[in-house]
Coordinates of C-alpha atoms in Angstrom, one line a residue:
Chain A
M1 CA 117.0 91.1 122.0
K2 CA 117.1 91.8 118.3
L3 CA 118.4 89.4 115.7
L4 CA 121.6 90.5 113.8
L5 CA 122.2 88.8 110.5
R6 CA 125.4 89.1 108.4
L7 CA 124.7 88.3 104.8
S8 CA 126.2 88.5 101.3
Y9 CA 124.4 89.0 98.1
L10 CA 125.0 89.2 94.4
G11 CA 123.2 92.4 93.4
T12 CA 122.8 91.8 89.7
N13 CA 119.2 90.7 89.8
F14 CA 118.0 93.1 92.6
C15 CA 116.7 96.7 92.3
G16 CA 119.1 97.5 95.2
Y17 CA 118.7 96.8 98.9
Q18 CA 115.7 98.8 99.9
V19 CA 112.1 97.9 99.4
Q20 CA 110.4 99.5 96.4
G21 CA 106.9 98.2 96.3
D22 CA 106.9 94.7 94.7
K23 CA 110.2 95.1 92.8
P24 CA 112.8 92.4 93.7
T25 CA 115.0 93.9 96.4
V26 CA 117.2 92.3 99.1
Q27 CA 115.0 93.9 101.9
K28 CA 111.8 92.5 100.4
A29 CA 113.4 89.0 100.1
L30 CA 114.4 89.2 103.8
N31 CA 110.9 90.5 104.7
D32 CA 109.3 87.4 103.0
A33 CA 111.9 84.9 104.4
T34 CA 111.7 86.2 108.0
R35 CA 107.9 86.3 107.9
S36 CA 107.9 82.6 106.8
L37 CA 110.4 81.5 109.3
F38 CA 109.3 83.4 112.4
S39 CA 105.5 83.4 111.6
C40 CA 105.2 87.2 112.1
D41 CA 105.8 90.4 110.2
C42 CA 109.3 91.7 110.9
D43 CA 111.1 95.1 110.6
I44 CA 114.4 94.6 108.7
T45 CA 116.9 97.4 109.3
G46 CA 120.0 97.5 107.1
C47 CA 123.5 98.9 107.7
S48 CA 123.4 100.8 104.4
R49 CA 121.5 101.1 101.2
T50 CA 123.0 99.7 98.0
D51 CA 122.0 100.6 94.5
S52 CA 120.7 98.4 91.8
G53 CA 123.4 96.0 90.6
V54 CA 125.7 96.7 93.6
H55 CA 126.9 93.6 95.6
A56 CA 127.7 92.9 99.2
N57 CA 130.2 90.5 100.7
D58 CA 129.2 91.5 104.2
F59 CA 125.9 93.3 104.9
C60 CA 124.3 93.6 108.3
V61 CA 120.6 93.8 109.2
T62 CA 118.7 93.6 112.4
V63 CA 115.3 91.8 112.6
N64 CA 112.6 92.5 115.1
K65 CA 108.9 91.7 115.3
K66 CA 106.9 94.6 113.8
G67 CA 105.6 96.9 116.5
S68 CA 108.1 95.5 119.0
N69 CA 111.8 96.1 119.6
S70 CA 112.8 92.5 119.8
L71 CA 112.3 89.0 118.3
E72 CA 111.4 85.9 120.1
T73 CA 111.9 82.5 118.6
S74 CA 112.5 78.9 119.8
I75 CA 114.8 78.2 116.8
D76 CA 118.4 77.5 117.7
T77 CA 120.4 80.6 116.7
E78 CA 123.0 78.6 114.8
R79 CA 120.3 77.0 112.7
I80 CA 118.8 80.3 111.6
P81 CA 121.2 81.0 108.7
N82 CA 120.3 77.9 106.8
A83 CA 116.7 78.0 107.8
L84 CA 116.5 81.5 106.2
N85 CA 118.6 80.5 103.2
V86 CA 116.1 77.8 102.1
R87 CA 113.5 80.6 102.1
L88 CA 115.7 83.1 100.2
P89 CA 116.7 83.4 96.5
E90 CA 120.1 81.8 95.6
D91 CA 121.7 85.2 95.2
I92 CA 121.4 86.0 98.9
S93 CA 123.1 84.0 101.7
V94 CA 122.7 84.6 105.4
K95 CA 126.2 83.8 106.8
S96 CA 125.6 84.2 110.5
A97 CA 123.0 85.1 113.1
A98 CA 123.4 86.4 116.6
F99 CA 121.2 88.2 119.2
V100 CA 122.1 91.7 120.1
D101 CA 120.9 94.4 122.5
E102 CA 117.8 96.2 121.6
D103 CA 119.7 99.6 121.5
F104 CA 122.0 98.2 118.7
H105 CA 121.5 100.0 115.4
P106 CA 123.1 98.5 112.3
R107 CA 123.4 101.8 110.5
Y108 CA 124.0 104.4 113.3
D109 CA 126.5 102.2 115.2
V110 CA 128.8 101.5 112.3
E111 CA 132.4 102.4 113.1
F112 CA 133.6 102.1 109.5
K113 CA 132.7 100.3 106.3
E114 CA 135.0 99.0 103.6
Y115 CA 134.0 99.0 100.0
V116 CA 135.9 97.3 97.2
Y117 CA 135.6 98.2 93.5
L118 CA 136.7 95.6 91.0
V119 CA 138.1 96.5 87.5
Y120 CA 138.8 93.9 85.0
N121 CA 141.8 95.1 83.0
G122 CA 141.9 92.6 80.1
R123 CA 141.8 93.4 76.4
T124 CA 138.9 91.0 75.8
R125 CA 136.0 90.7 78.2
D126 CA 135.8 87.9 80.8
P127 CA 132.3 86.2 80.8
F128 CA 132.8 85.2 84.4
L129 CA 133.1 88.8 85.4
S130 CA 130.1 90.1 83.5
G131 CA 128.0 92.1 86.0
R132 CA 130.8 91.6 88.6
A133 CA 133.5 94.0 87.6
M134 CA 133.9 97.0 85.3
H135 CA 135.7 96.1 82.1
F136 CA 138.5 98.6 81.4
P137 CA 140.4 97.3 78.4
R138 CA 143.2 99.8 78.2
E139 CA 146.1 98.1 80.0
L140 CA 147.3 99.7 83.2
S141 CA 150.9 98.9 84.1
E142 CA 152.4 98.3 87.6
N143 CA 153.7 101.9 87.4
D144 CA 150.2 103.2 86.6
V145 CA 149.0 101.4 89.7
V146 CA 151.7 103.1 91.7
R147 CA 150.5 106.5 90.5
M148 CA 146.9 105.5 91.3
N149 CA 148.0 104.7 94.9
E150 CA 149.8 108.1 95.1
G151 CA 146.5 109.7 94.1
A152 CA 144.4 107.6 96.5
A153 CA 146.7 108.7 99.4
F154 CA 145.3 112.3 99.1
L155 CA 141.9 110.9 100.1
V156 CA 143.0 109.5 103.5
G157 CA 142.0 111.6 106.5
T158 CA 139.0 113.9 107.3
H159 CA 137.8 115.9 104.3
D160 CA 134.8 117.4 102.7
F161 CA 134.3 114.8 99.9
S162 CA 131.6 116.8 98.0
A163 CA 133.7 116.7 94.8
F164 CA 133.1 112.9 94.9
M165 CA 129.4 113.0 95.5
A166 CA 126.7 112.6 92.9
S167 CA 125.4 116.1 92.1
G168 CA 122.0 116.8 93.5
S169 CA 122.5 114.6 96.6
K170 CA 121.1 116.0 99.8
V171 CA 123.0 115.3 103.0
E172 CA 123.6 117.3 106.2
S173 CA 127.4 117.1 106.1
T174 CA 129.8 116.1 103.3
V175 CA 132.7 115.6 105.7
R176 CA 133.9 112.0 106.1
T177 CA 137.0 110.3 107.5
M178 CA 138.8 108.0 105.1
K179 CA 140.8 105.4 107.1
Y180 CA 142.6 103.9 104.1
A181 CA 142.5 103.9 100.3
R182 CA 144.6 101.5 98.2
V183 CA 144.8 100.1 94.7
E184 CA 146.2 96.6 94.0
K185 CA 146.7 94.8 90.7
N186 CA 146.6 91.0 90.7
G187 CA 146.8 89.6 87.2
N188 CA 144.0 91.3 85.2
I189 CA 142.1 92.4 88.3
I190 CA 142.5 95.9 89.7
K191 CA 141.0 96.2 93.2
I192 CA 140.3 99.5 94.8
T193 CA 139.7 99.3 98.5
L194 CA 138.3 102.3 100.5
A195 CA 137.4 102.4 104.2
A196 CA 135.6 105.3 105.8
D197 CA 133.2 106.1 108.6
G198 CA 130.6 106.9 105.9
F199 CA 130.3 107.3 102.2
L200 CA 128.4 110.0 100.2
Y201 CA 126.2 109.0 97.3
N202 CA 128.2 107.4 94.5
M203 CA 131.4 108.3 96.3
V204 CA 133.3 105.0 95.7
R205 CA 132.2 104.9 92.0
I206 CA 133.3 108.6 91.4
I207 CA 136.6 108.0 93.2
T208 CA 137.2 104.9 91.0
G209 CA 136.5 107.0 87.8
T210 CA 139.0 109.6 89.1
L211 CA 141.7 107.0 89.9
L212 CA 141.3 105.5 86.5
D213 CA 142.0 109.0 85.1
V214 CA 145.2 109.0 87.1
G215 CA 146.0 105.5 85.8
V216 CA 145.8 106.5 82.2
G217 CA 147.7 109.8 82.8
K218 CA 144.8 112.1 82.3
T219 CA 145.1 113.4 85.9
E220 CA 148.3 113.7 87.9
P221 CA 148.3 111.9 91.3
R222 CA 148.4 115.3 93.1
G223 CA 145.3 116.3 91.0
V224 CA 143.2 114.0 93.2
G225 CA 144.1 116.4 96.1
D226 CA 143.2 119.4 94.0
I227 CA 139.9 117.9 93.0
L228 CA 139.2 117.0 96.7
A229 CA 140.0 120.6 97.7
S230 CA 137.8 122.1 94.9
H231 CA 134.6 120.6 96.2
D232 CA 133.6 120.6 92.5
R233 CA 132.0 117.4 91.2
T234 CA 132.6 118.4 87.6
L235 CA 136.4 118.2 88.1
A236 CA 136.3 114.5 89.2
G237 CA 136.2 111.5 86.9
M238 CA 133.2 109.6 85.6
T239 CA 131.0 107.5 87.9
A240 CA 132.1 103.9 87.4
P241 CA 129.3 101.4 86.8
A242 CA 127.4 99.8 89.7
C243 CA 128.4 96.3 88.7
G244 CA 132.0 96.6 90.1
L245 CA 131.0 97.8 93.6
Y246 CA 131.0 95.6 96.7
L247 CA 130.2 96.5 100.2
N248 CA 133.0 94.4 101.6
S249 CA 132.8 94.7 105.4
V250 CA 131.0 96.5 108.1
V251 CA 132.8 97.1 111.4
Y252 CA 131.2 98.0 114.7
P253 CA 133.0 99.2 117.8
E254 CA 134.1 96.5 120.2
G255 CA 131.4 95.7 122.7
K256 CA 128.6 96.4 120.2
Chain B
M1 CA 143.5 78.6 56.1
K2 CA 140.9 78.1 58.8
L3 CA 140.3 80.4 61.6
L4 CA 141.0 79.0 65.1
L5 CA 139.3 80.8 68.0
R6 CA 140.0 80.3 71.7
L7 CA 137.1 81.3 73.9
S8 CA 135.7 81.1 77.3
Y9 CA 132.1 80.9 78.4
L10 CA 129.9 80.8 81.4
G11 CA 127.6 77.8 80.7
T12 CA 124.8 78.7 83.1
N13 CA 122.4 80.1 80.5
F14 CA 123.3 77.7 77.6
C15 CA 121.8 74.3 76.8
G16 CA 125.4 73.1 76.3
Y17 CA 127.9 73.7 73.5
Q18 CA 126.3 72.0 70.6
V19 CA 123.5 73.3 68.4
Q20 CA 120.0 71.9 69.3
G21 CA 117.6 73.7 67.0
D22 CA 116.8 77.2 68.3
K23 CA 117.8 76.6 71.9
P24 CA 120.5 78.9 73.2
T25 CA 123.8 77.0 72.7
V26 CA 127.4 78.3 72.4
Q27 CA 127.7 76.9 68.9
K28 CA 124.5 78.6 67.8
A29 CA 125.7 81.9 69.2
L30 CA 129.0 81.4 67.2
N31 CA 127.1 80.6 64.1
D32 CA 125.1 83.8 64.3
A33 CA 128.1 86.0 65.2
T34 CA 130.4 84.6 62.5
R35 CA 127.6 84.9 59.8
S36 CA 127.2 88.6 60.8
L37 CA 131.0 89.4 60.9
F38 CA 132.1 87.4 57.8
S39 CA 128.9 87.8 55.8
C40 CA 128.7 84.1 55.0
D41 CA 127.4 80.9 56.6
C42 CA 130.2 79.2 58.5
D43 CA 131.0 75.7 59.9
I44 CA 131.9 75.9 63.6
T45 CA 133.9 72.8 64.8
G46 CA 134.5 72.5 68.5
C47 CA 137.2 70.8 70.5
S48 CA 134.6 69.1 72.7
R49 CA 131.0 69.0 73.7
T50 CA 130.0 70.5 77.0
D51 CA 126.7 69.7 78.7
S52 CA 124.1 72.2 79.8
G53 CA 125.5 74.4 82.7
V54 CA 129.1 73.4 82.1
H55 CA 131.7 76.2 81.7
A56 CA 134.8 76.7 79.7
N57 CA 137.9 78.8 80.6
D58 CA 139.5 77.7 77.3
F59 CA 137.5 76.2 74.4
C60 CA 138.8 76.0 70.8
V61 CA 136.7 76.1 67.7
T62 CA 137.7 76.4 64.0
V63 CA 135.6 78.5 61.6
N64 CA 135.5 77.9 57.9
K65 CA 133.1 79.0 55.2
K66 CA 130.3 76.5 54.7
G67 CA 131.1 74.1 51.8
S68 CA 134.7 75.2 51.8
N69 CA 137.6 74.2 54.0
S70 CA 138.9 77.7 54.6
L71 CA 137.8 81.3 55.5
E72 CA 138.8 84.4 53.7
T73 CA 138.4 87.8 55.3
S74 CA 140.0 91.3 55.0
I75 CA 139.6 91.9 58.8
D76 CA 142.8 92.1 60.8
T77 CA 143.2 88.9 62.7
E78 CA 143.9 90.7 66.0
R79 CA 140.7 92.7 65.6
I80 CA 138.6 89.6 65.2
P81 CA 138.1 88.7 68.9
N82 CA 136.5 92.0 69.8
A83 CA 134.6 92.2 66.5
L84 CA 133.0 88.8 67.4
N85 CA 132.5 89.7 71.0
V86 CA 130.2 92.7 70.2
R87 CA 128.1 90.2 68.2
L88 CA 128.0 87.5 71.0
P89 CA 126.1 87.4 74.3
E90 CA 128.0 88.6 77.3
D91 CA 128.5 85.1 78.7
I92 CA 130.9 84.2 75.8
S93 CA 134.2 85.8 75.1
V94 CA 136.5 85.2 72.2
K95 CA 140.0 85.6 73.7
S96 CA 142.2 85.1 70.6
A97 CA 142.1 84.3 66.9
A98 CA 144.7 82.8 64.6
F99 CA 144.8 81.2 61.1
V100 CA 145.7 77.6 61.0
D101 CA 146.3 74.9 58.4
E102 CA 143.3 73.4 56.7
D103 CA 144.2 69.9 58.0
F104 CA 144.0 71.1 61.7
H105 CA 141.1 69.6 63.6
P106 CA 140.2 71.1 66.9
R107 CA 138.9 67.8 68.4
Y108 CA 141.0 65.0 66.7
D109 CA 144.3 66.9 67.1
V110 CA 143.9 67.5 70.9
E111 CA 147.0 66.2 72.8
F112 CA 145.3 66.5 76.2
K113 CA 142.5 68.5 77.9
E114 CA 142.4 69.7 81.5
Y115 CA 139.2 69.9 83.4
V116 CA 138.7 71.6 86.7
Y117 CA 135.8 70.8 89.1
L118 CA 135.1 73.4 91.8
V119 CA 133.5 72.5 95.1
Y120 CA 132.5 75.2 97.6
N121 CA 133.1 73.7 101.0
G122 CA 131.4 76.3 103.2
R123 CA 128.7 75.7 105.8
T124 CA 126.3 78.4 104.3
R125 CA 126.0 78.9 100.5
D126 CA 128.0 81.6 98.7
P127 CA 125.8 83.6 96.3
F128 CA 128.7 84.5 94.1
L129 CA 129.3 80.8 93.4
S130 CA 125.7 79.9 92.7
G131 CA 125.8 78.0 89.3
R132 CA 129.7 78.1 89.4
A133 CA 130.6 75.5 92.0
M134 CA 129.0 72.5 93.8
H135 CA 128.0 73.4 97.4
F136 CA 129.3 70.7 99.7
P137 CA 128.6 71.9 103.3
R138 CA 130.3 69.1 105.2
E139 CA 133.7 70.4 106.1
L140 CA 136.7 68.6 104.6
S141 CA 139.9 69.0 106.5
E142 CA 143.5 69.3 105.1
N143 CA 143.9 65.7 106.0
D144 CA 140.7 64.7 104.1
V145 CA 142.2 66.5 101.1
V146 CA 145.4 64.5 101.5
R147 CA 143.4 61.3 101.4
M148 CA 141.5 62.6 98.3
N149 CA 144.8 63.1 96.6
E150 CA 145.9 59.6 97.6
G151 CA 142.7 58.3 95.9
A152 CA 143.2 60.5 92.8
A153 CA 146.7 59.1 92.3
F154 CA 145.2 55.7 91.4
L155 CA 143.7 57.3 88.3
V156 CA 147.0 58.4 86.8
G157 CA 148.1 56.4 83.8
T158 CA 146.4 54.4 81.1
H159 CA 143.3 52.6 82.3
D160 CA 139.9 51.4 81.3
F161 CA 137.8 54.2 82.9
S162 CA 134.4 52.6 82.4
A163 CA 133.6 52.6 86.1
F164 CA 133.6 56.4 85.8
M165 CA 131.4 56.7 82.7
A166 CA 127.7 57.4 82.7
S167 CA 125.8 54.1 82.2
G168 CA 124.4 53.7 78.8
S169 CA 127.1 55.7 77.0
K170 CA 128.3 54.3 73.7
V171 CA 132.0 54.7 72.9
E172 CA 134.5 52.5 70.9
S173 CA 137.1 52.4 73.7
T174 CA 136.8 53.3 77.4
V175 CA 140.6 53.3 77.7
R176 CA 142.1 56.8 78.4
T177 CA 145.4 58.1 79.7
M178 CA 145.3 60.4 82.7
K179 CA 148.3 62.7 82.9
Y180 CA 147.6 64.1 86.3
A181 CA 144.9 64.2 88.9
R182 CA 145.1 66.4 92.0
V183 CA 143.0 68.0 94.7
E184 CA 143.7 71.3 96.3
K185 CA 142.0 73.3 99.0
N186 CA 142.3 77.0 99.2
G187 CA 140.1 78.6 101.8
N188 CA 136.6 77.2 101.2
I189 CA 137.3 76.2 97.6
I190 CA 138.3 72.6 96.7
K191 CA 139.6 72.3 93.2
I192 CA 139.9 69.0 91.5
T193 CA 142.1 69.1 88.4
L194 CA 142.2 66.2 85.9
A195 CA 144.2 66.1 82.6
A196 CA 143.8 63.3 80.1
D197 CA 144.0 62.6 76.4
G198 CA 140.2 62.2 76.4
F199 CA 137.3 61.9 78.8
L200 CA 134.3 59.6 78.9
Y201 CA 130.8 60.9 79.4
N202 CA 130.4 62.5 82.9
M203 CA 133.9 61.1 83.8
V204 CA 135.1 64.2 85.7
R205 CA 131.7 64.6 87.5
I206 CA 131.7 60.9 88.6
I207 CA 135.4 61.0 89.7
T208 CA 134.5 64.1 91.7
G209 CA 131.6 62.3 93.4
T210 CA 134.0 59.4 94.2
L211 CA 136.7 61.6 95.6
L212 CA 134.2 63.3 97.8
D213 CA 133.3 59.9 99.1
V214 CA 137.0 59.5 100.0
G215 CA 137.0 62.9 101.6
V216 CA 134.2 62.0 104.0
G217 CA 135.6 58.6 104.7
K218 CA 133.0 56.6 103.0
T219 CA 135.6 55.2 100.6
E220 CA 139.3 54.5 101.4
P221 CA 141.8 56.1 99.1
R222 CA 142.8 52.6 97.7
G223 CA 139.1 52.0 97.0
V224 CA 139.4 54.4 94.1
G225 CA 141.8 51.9 92.5
D226 CA 139.4 49.0 93.3
I227 CA 136.5 50.9 91.7
L228 CA 138.7 51.6 88.6
A229 CA 139.6 47.9 88.3
S230 CA 136.0 46.8 88.7
H231 CA 134.8 48.6 85.6
D232 CA 131.5 48.9 87.5
R233 CA 129.8 52.3 87.5
T234 CA 127.6 51.3 90.4
L235 CA 130.6 51.2 92.8
A236 CA 131.7 54.7 92.0
G237 CA 130.3 57.9 93.6
M238 CA 127.4 60.1 92.6
T239 CA 127.7 62.3 89.5
A240 CA 128.5 65.8 90.8
P241 CA 126.3 68.6 89.3
A242 CA 127.3 70.2 86.0
C243 CA 127.6 73.7 87.5
G244 CA 131.0 73.0 89.1
L245 CA 132.7 71.7 85.9
Y246 CA 135.1 73.8 83.8
L247 CA 136.9 72.8 80.6
N248 CA 140.1 74.6 81.7
S249 CA 142.6 74.1 78.9
V250 CA 143.0 72.4 75.6
V251 CA 146.5 71.5 74.5
Y252 CA 147.6 70.7 71.0
P253 CA 151.0 69.1 70.0
E254 CA 153.7 71.6 69.2
G255 CA 153.7 72.6 65.6
K256 CA 149.9 72.2 65.4

């Protein structure tokens, strides 16, 4: 059996998820903590890669002993989260641990992932949201948010999303299926929620930039559909900054 | 006329509000920013002092030219907040600016202040609340929160609060009037809200420790009244950590 961990992390002080030499990354912190707890070198396989400054409310990794396909330990499974947390920096928290079949793969087995992008829509900055939301000071009204939702609706379904992929990215297919895409405003916080079976590089951040163009009236809602159909990155909006992006949940098929 | 600023700040990286030589403090940051914007040395007078690591959602300061009792500037008042914010670190934000009478005093004129203490009541830590709430992993039920509120009710009114003051503090009177004291649980967050005409040193943090004792059943609700009447600090609970404390609002009498 492999160990499946669900964790959350504040990405601000990490150079992303994936190991990059000795730089502080989430994967490196997990390597160090699991080696200390289980007294062996472990392979940590993540559900995704997140960029520098990107956060996760729900991130899944599997842990197995290096050179093996399983992990053996006498530690009670329910004690593993806190036993790892005392070995991890404060900006990572293991929320739960469970043993899963050896053929489970945290990335390939994903049914869909939900990302949230947070925009702080206040005139003056909020120090509690520094590094945790994009500051967009131009006020967007309820009606602007309605139009953003009209634009977002064009993204739902199976499409070639190459207009919303960072230029220069290499990927076999740029077709993805978007389950839902919605925009909500609650006080000064605008929350953009997107769920899909997969995401292209910078896809959520480029969609956010494009929906903000709709919000301010630079792009009509139906323009989102036109941009999608064009497959042309240069027609979409700016790439919103990393700090507002959260991997919010990772869903596996039932029985996995 | 003096300038009145309302600001918020994340206290994590400050050695409290008040200037302490060259250490990073909120007052020092305001000294530097106002000197740069108004091209003169200014006196910054705050509504309160906050300790290292304590936050403010609403903090008031007045600004006047050093050696004078007023401030003259040709900058539009409504442009002052953002003009100061570009000169301040990201963990401080000036939310509003207004000119007030020269006899206004941001500390002596306070009618009442509201503090909030945040407790994160989850089994595993939340990386997004590190430095922003006290982690209390033992689960408190709705019923425990009801009892905490019963205990908090004993604090309302005019009392000698010396049992809830850090020992060794020097103050002329330990009598304060508590307007309201309530405990709410929302998901994993327990929020303790206290409003009074003044607070003794560490008062909110010691009351929080005492109410948590009520929550876990170590102290009966009526025990809060007994502790209050005893004037004995040793009978009250522990001093909850600074990181969960927020100066939430500062209210001045109408016409001030």
